[in-house]
PDB file of N, CA and C in Angstrom:
ATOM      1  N   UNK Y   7     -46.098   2.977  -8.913  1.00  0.00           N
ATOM      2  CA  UNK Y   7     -45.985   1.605  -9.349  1.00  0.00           C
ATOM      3  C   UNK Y   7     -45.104   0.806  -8.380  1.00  0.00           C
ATOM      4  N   UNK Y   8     -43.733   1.559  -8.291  1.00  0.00           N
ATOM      5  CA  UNK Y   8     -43.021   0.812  -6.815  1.00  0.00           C
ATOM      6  C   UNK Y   8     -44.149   0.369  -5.775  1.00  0.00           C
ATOM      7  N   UNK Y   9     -44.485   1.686  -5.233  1.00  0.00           N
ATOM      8  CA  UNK Y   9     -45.298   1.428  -4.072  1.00  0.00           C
ATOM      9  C   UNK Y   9     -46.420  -0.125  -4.270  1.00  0.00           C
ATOM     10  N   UNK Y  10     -46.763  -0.389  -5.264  1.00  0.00           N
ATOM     11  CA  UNK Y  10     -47.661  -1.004  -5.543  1.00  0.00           C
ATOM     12  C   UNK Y  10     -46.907  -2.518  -5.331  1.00  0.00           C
ATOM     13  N   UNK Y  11     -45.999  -2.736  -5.523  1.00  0.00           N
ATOM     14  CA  UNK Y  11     -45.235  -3.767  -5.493  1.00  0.00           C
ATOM     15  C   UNK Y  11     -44.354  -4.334  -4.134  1.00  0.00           C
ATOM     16  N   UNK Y  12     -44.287  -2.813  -3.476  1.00  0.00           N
ATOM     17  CA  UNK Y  12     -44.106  -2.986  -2.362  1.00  0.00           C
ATOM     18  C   UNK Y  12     -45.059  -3.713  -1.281  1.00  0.00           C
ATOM     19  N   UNK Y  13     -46.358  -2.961  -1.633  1.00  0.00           N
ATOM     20  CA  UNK Y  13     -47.421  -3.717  -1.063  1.00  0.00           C
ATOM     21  C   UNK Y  13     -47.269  -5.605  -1.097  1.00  0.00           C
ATOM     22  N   UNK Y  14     -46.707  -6.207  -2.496  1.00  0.00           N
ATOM     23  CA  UNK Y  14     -46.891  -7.296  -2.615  1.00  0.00           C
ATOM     24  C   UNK Y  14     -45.393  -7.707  -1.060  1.00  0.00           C
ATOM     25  N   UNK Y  15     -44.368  -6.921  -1.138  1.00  0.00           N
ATOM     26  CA  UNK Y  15     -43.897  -7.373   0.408  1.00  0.00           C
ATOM     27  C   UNK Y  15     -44.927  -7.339   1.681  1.00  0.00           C
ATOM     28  N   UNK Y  16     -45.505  -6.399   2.005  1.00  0.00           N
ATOM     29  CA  UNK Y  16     -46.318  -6.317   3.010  1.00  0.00           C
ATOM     30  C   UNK Y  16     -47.209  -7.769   3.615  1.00  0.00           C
ATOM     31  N   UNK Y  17     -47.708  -7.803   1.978  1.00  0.00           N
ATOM     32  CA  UNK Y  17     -48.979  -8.994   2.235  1.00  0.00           C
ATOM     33  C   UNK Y  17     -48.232 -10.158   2.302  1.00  0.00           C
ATOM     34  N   UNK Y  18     -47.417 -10.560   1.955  1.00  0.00           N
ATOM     35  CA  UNK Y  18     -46.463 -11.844   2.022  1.00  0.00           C
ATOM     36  C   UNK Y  18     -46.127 -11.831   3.672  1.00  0.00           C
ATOM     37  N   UNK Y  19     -45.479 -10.715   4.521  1.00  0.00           N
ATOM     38  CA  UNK Y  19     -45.488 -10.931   5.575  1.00  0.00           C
ATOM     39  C   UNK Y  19     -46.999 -11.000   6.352  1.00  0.00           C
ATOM     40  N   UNK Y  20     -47.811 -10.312   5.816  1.00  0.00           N
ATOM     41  CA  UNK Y  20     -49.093 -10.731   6.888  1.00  0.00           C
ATOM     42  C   UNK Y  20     -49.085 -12.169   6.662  1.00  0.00           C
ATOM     43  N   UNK Y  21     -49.440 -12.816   5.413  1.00  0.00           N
ATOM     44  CA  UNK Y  21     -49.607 -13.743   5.258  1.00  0.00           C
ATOM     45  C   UNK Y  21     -48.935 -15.068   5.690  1.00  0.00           C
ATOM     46  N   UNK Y  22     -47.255 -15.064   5.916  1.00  0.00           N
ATOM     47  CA  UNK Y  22     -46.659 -15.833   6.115  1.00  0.00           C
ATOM     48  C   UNK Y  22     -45.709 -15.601   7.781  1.00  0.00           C
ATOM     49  N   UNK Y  23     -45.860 -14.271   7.177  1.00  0.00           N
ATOM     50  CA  UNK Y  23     -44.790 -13.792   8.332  1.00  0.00           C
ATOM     51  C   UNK Y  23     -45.084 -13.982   9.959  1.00  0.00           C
ATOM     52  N   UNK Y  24     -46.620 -14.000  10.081  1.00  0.00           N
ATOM     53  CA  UNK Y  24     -47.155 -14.168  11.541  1.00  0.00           C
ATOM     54  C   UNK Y  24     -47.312 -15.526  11.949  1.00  0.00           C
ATOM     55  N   UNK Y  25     -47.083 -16.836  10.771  1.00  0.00           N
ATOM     56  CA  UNK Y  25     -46.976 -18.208  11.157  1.00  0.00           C
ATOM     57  C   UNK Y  25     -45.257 -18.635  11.360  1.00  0.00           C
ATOM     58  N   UNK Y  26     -44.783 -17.916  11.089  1.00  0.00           N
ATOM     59  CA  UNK Y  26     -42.981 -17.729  11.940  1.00  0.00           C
ATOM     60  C   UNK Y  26     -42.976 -17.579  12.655  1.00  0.00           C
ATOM     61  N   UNK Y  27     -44.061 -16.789  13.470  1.00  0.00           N
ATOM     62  CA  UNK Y  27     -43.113 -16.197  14.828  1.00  0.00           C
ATOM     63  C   UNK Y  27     -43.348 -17.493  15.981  1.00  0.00           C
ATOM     64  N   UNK Y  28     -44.028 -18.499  15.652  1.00  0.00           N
ATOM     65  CA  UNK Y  28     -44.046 -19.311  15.988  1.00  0.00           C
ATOM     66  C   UNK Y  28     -44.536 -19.514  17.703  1.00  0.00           C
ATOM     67  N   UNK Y  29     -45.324 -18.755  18.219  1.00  0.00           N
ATOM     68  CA  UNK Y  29     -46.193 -18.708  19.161  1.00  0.00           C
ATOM     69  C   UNK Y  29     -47.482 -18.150  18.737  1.00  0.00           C
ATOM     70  N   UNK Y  30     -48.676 -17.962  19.498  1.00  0.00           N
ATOM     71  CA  UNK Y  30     -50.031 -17.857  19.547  1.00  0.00           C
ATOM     72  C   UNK Y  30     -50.643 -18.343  18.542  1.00  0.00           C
ATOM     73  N   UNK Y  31     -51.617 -18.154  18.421  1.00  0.00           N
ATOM     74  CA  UNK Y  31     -53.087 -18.618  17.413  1.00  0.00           C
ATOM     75  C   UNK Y  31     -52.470 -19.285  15.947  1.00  0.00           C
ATOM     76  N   UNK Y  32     -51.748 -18.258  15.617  1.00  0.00           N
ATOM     77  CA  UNK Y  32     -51.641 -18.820  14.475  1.00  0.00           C
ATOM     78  C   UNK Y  32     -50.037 -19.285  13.710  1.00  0.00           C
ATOM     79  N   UNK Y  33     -49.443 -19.890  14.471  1.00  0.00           N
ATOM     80  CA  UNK Y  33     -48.504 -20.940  14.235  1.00  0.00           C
ATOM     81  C   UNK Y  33     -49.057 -22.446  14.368  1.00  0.00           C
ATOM     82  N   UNK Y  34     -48.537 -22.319  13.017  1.00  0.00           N
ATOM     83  CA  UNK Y  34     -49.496 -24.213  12.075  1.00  0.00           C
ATOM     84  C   UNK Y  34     -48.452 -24.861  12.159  1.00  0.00           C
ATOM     85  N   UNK Y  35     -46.759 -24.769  12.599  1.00  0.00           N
ATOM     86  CA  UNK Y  35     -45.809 -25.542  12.626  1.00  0.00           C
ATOM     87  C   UNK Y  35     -45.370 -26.143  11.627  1.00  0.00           C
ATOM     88  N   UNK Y  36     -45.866 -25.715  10.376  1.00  0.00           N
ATOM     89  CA  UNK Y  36     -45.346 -25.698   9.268  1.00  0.00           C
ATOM     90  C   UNK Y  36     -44.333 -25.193   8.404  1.00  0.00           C
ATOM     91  N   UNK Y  37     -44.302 -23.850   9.013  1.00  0.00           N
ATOM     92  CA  UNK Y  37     -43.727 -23.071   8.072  1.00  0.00           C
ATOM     93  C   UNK Y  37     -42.331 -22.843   8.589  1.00  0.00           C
ATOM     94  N   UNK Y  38     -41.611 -23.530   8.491  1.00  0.00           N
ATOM     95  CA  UNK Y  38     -40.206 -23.717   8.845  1.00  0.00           C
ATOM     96  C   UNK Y  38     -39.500 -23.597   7.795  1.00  0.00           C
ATOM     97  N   UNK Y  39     -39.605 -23.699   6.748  1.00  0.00           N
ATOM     98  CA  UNK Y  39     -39.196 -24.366   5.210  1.00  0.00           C
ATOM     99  C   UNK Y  39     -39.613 -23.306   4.476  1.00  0.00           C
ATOM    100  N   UNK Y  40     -40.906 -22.282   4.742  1.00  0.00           N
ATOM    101  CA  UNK Y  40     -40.850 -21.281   4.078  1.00  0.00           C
ATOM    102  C   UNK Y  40     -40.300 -20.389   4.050  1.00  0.00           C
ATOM    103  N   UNK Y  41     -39.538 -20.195   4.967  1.00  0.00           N
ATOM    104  CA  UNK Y  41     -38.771 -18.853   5.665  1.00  0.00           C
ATOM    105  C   UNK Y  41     -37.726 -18.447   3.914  1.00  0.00           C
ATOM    106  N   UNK Y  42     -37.318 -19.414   3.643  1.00  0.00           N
ATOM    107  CA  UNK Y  42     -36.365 -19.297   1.960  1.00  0.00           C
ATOM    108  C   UNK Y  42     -37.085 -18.920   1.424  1.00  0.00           C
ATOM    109  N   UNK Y  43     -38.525 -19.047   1.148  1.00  0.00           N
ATOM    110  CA  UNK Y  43     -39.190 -18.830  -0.058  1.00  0.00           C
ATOM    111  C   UNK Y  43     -39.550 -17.837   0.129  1.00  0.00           C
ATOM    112  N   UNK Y  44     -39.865 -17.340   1.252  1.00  0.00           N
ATOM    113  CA  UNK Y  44     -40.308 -15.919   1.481  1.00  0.00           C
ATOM    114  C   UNK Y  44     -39.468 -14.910   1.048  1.00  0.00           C
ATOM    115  N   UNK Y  45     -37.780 -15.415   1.843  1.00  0.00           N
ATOM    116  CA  UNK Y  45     -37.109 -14.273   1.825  1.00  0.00           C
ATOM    117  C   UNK Y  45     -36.255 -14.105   0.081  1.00  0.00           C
ATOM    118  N   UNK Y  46     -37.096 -15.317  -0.595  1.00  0.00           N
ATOM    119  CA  UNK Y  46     -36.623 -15.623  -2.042  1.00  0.00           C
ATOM    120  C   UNK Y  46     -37.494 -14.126  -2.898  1.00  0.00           C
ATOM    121  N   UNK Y  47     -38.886 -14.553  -2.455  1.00  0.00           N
ATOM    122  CA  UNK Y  47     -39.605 -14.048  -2.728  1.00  0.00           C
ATOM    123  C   UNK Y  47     -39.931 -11.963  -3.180  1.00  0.00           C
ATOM    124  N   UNK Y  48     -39.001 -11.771  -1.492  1.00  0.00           N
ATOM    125  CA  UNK Y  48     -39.148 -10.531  -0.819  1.00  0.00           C
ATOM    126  C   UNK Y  48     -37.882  -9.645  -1.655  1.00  0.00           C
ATOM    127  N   UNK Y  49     -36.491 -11.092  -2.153  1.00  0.00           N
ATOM    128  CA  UNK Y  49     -35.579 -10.213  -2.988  1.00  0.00           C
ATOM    129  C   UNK Y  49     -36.341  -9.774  -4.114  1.00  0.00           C
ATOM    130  N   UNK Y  50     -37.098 -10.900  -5.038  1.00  0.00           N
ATOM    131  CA  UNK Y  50     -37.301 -10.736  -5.961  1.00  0.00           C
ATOM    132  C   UNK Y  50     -38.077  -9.701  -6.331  1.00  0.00           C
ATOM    133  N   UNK Y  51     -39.119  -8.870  -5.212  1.00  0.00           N
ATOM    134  CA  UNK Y  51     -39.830  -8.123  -5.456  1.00  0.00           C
ATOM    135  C   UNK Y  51     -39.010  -6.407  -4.728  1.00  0.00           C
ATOM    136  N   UNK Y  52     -37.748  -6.888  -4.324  1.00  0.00           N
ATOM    137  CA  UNK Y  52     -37.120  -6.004  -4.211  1.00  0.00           C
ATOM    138  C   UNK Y  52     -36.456  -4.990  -5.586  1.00  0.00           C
ATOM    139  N   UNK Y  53     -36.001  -6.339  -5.963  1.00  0.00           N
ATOM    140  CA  UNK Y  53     -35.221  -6.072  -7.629  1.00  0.00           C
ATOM    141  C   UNK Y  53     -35.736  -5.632  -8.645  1.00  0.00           C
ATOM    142  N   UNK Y  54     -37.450  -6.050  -8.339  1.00  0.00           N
ATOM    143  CA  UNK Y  54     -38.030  -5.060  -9.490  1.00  0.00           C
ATOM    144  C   UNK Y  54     -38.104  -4.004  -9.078  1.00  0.00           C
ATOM    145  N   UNK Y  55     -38.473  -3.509  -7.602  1.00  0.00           N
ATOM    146  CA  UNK Y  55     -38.584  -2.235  -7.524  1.00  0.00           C
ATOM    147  C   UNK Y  55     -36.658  -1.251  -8.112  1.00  0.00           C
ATOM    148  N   UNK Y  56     -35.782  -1.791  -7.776  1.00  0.00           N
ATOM    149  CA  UNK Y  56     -34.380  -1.621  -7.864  1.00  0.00           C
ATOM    150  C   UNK Y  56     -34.888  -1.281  -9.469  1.00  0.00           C
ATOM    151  N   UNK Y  57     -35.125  -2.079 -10.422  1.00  0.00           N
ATOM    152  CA  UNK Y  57     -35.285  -1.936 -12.129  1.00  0.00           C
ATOM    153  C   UNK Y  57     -36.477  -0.752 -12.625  1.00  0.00           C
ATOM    154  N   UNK Y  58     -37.288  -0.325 -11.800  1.00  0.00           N
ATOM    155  CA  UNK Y  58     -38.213   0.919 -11.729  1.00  0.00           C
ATOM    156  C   UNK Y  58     -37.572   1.975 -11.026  1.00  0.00           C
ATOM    157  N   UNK Y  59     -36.593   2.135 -10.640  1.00  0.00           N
ATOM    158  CA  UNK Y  59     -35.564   3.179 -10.128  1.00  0.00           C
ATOM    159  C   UNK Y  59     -34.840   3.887 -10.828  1.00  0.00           C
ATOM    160  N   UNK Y  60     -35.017   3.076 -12.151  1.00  0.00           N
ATOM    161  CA  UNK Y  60     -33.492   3.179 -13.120  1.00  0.00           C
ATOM    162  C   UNK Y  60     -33.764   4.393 -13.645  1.00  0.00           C
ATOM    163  N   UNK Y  61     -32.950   5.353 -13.646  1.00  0.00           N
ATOM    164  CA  UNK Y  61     -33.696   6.769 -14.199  1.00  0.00           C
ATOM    165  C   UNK Y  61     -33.842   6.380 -16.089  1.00  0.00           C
ATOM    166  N   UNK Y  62     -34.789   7.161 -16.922  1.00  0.00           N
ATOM    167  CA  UNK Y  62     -35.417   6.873 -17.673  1.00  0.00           C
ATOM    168  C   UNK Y  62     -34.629   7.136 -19.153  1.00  0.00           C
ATOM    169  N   UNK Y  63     -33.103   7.868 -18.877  1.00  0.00           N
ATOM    170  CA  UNK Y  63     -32.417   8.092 -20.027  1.00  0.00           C
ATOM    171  C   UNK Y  63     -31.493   6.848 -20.010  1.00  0.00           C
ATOM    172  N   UNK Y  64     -31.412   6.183 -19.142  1.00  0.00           N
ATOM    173  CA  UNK Y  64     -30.689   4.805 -19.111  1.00  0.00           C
ATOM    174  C   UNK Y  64     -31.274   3.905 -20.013  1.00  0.00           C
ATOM    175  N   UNK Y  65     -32.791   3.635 -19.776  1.00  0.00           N
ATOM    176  CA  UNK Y  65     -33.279   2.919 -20.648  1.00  0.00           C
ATOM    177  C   UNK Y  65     -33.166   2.541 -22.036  1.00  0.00           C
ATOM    178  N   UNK Y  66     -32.875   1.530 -22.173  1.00  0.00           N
ATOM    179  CA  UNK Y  66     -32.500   1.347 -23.855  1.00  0.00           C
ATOM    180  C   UNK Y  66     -33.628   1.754 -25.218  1.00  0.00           C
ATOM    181  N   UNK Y  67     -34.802   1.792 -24.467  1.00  0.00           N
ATOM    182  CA  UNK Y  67     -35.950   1.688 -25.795  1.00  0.00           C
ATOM    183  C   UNK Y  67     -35.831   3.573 -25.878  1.00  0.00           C
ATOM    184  N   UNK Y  68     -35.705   4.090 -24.372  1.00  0.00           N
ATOM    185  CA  UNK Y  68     -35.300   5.597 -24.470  1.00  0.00           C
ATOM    186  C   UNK Y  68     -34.601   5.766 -25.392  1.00  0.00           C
ATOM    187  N   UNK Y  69     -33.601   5.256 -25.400  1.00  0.00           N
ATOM    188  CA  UNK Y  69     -32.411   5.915 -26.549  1.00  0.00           C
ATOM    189  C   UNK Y  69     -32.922   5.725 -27.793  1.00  0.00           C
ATOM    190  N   UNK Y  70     -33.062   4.247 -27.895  1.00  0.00           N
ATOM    191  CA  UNK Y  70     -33.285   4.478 -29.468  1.00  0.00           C
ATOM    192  C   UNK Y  70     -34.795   5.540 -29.554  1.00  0.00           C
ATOM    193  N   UNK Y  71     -36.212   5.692 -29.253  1.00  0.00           N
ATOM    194  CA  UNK Y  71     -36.975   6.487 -29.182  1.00  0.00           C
ATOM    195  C   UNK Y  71     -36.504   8.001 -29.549  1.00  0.00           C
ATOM    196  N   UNK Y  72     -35.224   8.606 -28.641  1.00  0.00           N
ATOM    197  CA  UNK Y  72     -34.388   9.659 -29.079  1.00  0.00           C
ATOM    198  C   UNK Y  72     -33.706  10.038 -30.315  1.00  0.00           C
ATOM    199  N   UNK Y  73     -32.760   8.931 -30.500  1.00  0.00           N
ATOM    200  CA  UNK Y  73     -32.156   8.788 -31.561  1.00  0.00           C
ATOM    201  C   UNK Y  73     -32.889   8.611 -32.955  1.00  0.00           C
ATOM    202  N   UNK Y  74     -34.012   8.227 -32.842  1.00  0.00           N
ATOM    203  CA  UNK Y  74     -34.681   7.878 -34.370  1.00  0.00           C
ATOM    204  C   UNK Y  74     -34.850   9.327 -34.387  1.00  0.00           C
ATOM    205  N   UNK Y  75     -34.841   9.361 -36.339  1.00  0.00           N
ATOM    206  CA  UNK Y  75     -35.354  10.632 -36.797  1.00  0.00           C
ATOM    207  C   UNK Y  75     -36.675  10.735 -36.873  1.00  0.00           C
ATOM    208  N   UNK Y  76     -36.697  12.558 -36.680  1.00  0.00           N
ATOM    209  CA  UNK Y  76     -38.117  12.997 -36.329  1.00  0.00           C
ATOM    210  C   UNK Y  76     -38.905  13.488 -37.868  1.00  0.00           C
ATOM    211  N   UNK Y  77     -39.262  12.880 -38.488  1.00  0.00           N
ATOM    212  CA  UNK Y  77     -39.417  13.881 -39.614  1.00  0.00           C
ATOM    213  C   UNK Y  77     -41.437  14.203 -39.793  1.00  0.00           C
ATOM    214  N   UNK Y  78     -41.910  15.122 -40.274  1.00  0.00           N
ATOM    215  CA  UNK Y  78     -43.074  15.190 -40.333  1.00  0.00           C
ATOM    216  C   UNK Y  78     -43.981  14.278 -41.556  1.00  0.00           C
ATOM    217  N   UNK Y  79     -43.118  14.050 -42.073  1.00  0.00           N
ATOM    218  CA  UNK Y  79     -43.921  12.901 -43.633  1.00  0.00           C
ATOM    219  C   UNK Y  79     -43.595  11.278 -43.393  1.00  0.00           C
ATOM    220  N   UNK Y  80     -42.977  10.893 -42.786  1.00  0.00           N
ATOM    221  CA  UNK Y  80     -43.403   9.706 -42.361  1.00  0.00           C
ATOM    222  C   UNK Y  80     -44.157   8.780 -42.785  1.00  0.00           C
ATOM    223  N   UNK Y  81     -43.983   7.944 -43.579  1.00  0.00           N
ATOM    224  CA  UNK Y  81     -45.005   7.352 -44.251  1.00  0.00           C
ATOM    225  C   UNK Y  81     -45.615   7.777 -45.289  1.00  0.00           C
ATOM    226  N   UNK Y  82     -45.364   9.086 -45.404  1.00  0.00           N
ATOM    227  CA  UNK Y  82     -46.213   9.714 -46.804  1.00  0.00           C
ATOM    228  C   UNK Y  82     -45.843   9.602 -47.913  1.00  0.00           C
ATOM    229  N   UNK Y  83     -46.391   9.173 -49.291  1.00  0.00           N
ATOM    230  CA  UNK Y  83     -45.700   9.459 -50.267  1.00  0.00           C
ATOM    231  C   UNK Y  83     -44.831  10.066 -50.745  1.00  0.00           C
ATOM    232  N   UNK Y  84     -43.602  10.109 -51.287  1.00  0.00           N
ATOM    233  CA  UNK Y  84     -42.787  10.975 -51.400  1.00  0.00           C
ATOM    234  C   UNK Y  84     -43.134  11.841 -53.427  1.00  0.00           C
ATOM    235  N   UNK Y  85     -42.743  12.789 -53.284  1.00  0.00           N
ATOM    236  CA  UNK Y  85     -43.618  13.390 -54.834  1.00  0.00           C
ATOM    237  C   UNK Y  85     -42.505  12.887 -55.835  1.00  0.00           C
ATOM    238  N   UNK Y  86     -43.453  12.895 -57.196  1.00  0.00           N
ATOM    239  CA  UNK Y  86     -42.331  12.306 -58.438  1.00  0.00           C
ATOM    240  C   UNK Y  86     -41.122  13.250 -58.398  1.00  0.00           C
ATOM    241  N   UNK Y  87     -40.376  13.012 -58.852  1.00  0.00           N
ATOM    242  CA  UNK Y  87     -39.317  14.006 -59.247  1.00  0.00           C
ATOM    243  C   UNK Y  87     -39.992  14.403 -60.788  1.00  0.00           C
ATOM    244  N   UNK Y  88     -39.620  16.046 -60.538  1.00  0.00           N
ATOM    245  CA  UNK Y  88     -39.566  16.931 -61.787  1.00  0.00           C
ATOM    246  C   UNK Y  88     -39.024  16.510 -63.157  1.00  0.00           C
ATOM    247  N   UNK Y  89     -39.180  16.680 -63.641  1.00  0.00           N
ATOM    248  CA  UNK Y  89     -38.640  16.608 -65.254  1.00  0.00           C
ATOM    249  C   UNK Y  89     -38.365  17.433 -66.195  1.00  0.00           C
TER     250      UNK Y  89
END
């Protein structure tokens, strides 16, 4: 899943990154102003990967998942009491 997100860095530099370097074919002289958004961009998809790192007993829905009781009747009727 990281990896997958990583990819979204990759394509951001094909995409943007080769109208920076600001010689040959494809510098449009535009993108001066994107250079922030990119590198806005490139944290943000850093940080998720950083939040998919988190080992999995950290996780909060983990704990409680752990902590709830396990019981096998669950939902089942419970029987009358004796008399």
């Amino acid at each position: 899943m990281m990896m997958a997100i990583f990819g979204n860095i990759v394509t951001s530099f094909s995409w943007f990154g080769v109208n920076m370097l600001g010689i040959g074919l494809h510098s449009y002289g535009f993108m001066d102003a994107a250079f922030k958004w990119l590198m806005a961009f490139i944290a943000s998809q850093l940080f998720i990967i950083a939040l998919g790192l988190v080992p999995q007993h950290l996780w909060v829905s983990y704990r409680r998942r752990v902590a709830a009781p396990k019981t096998a009747d669950r939902g089942a009727p419970k029987p009358a009491p004796a008399t």
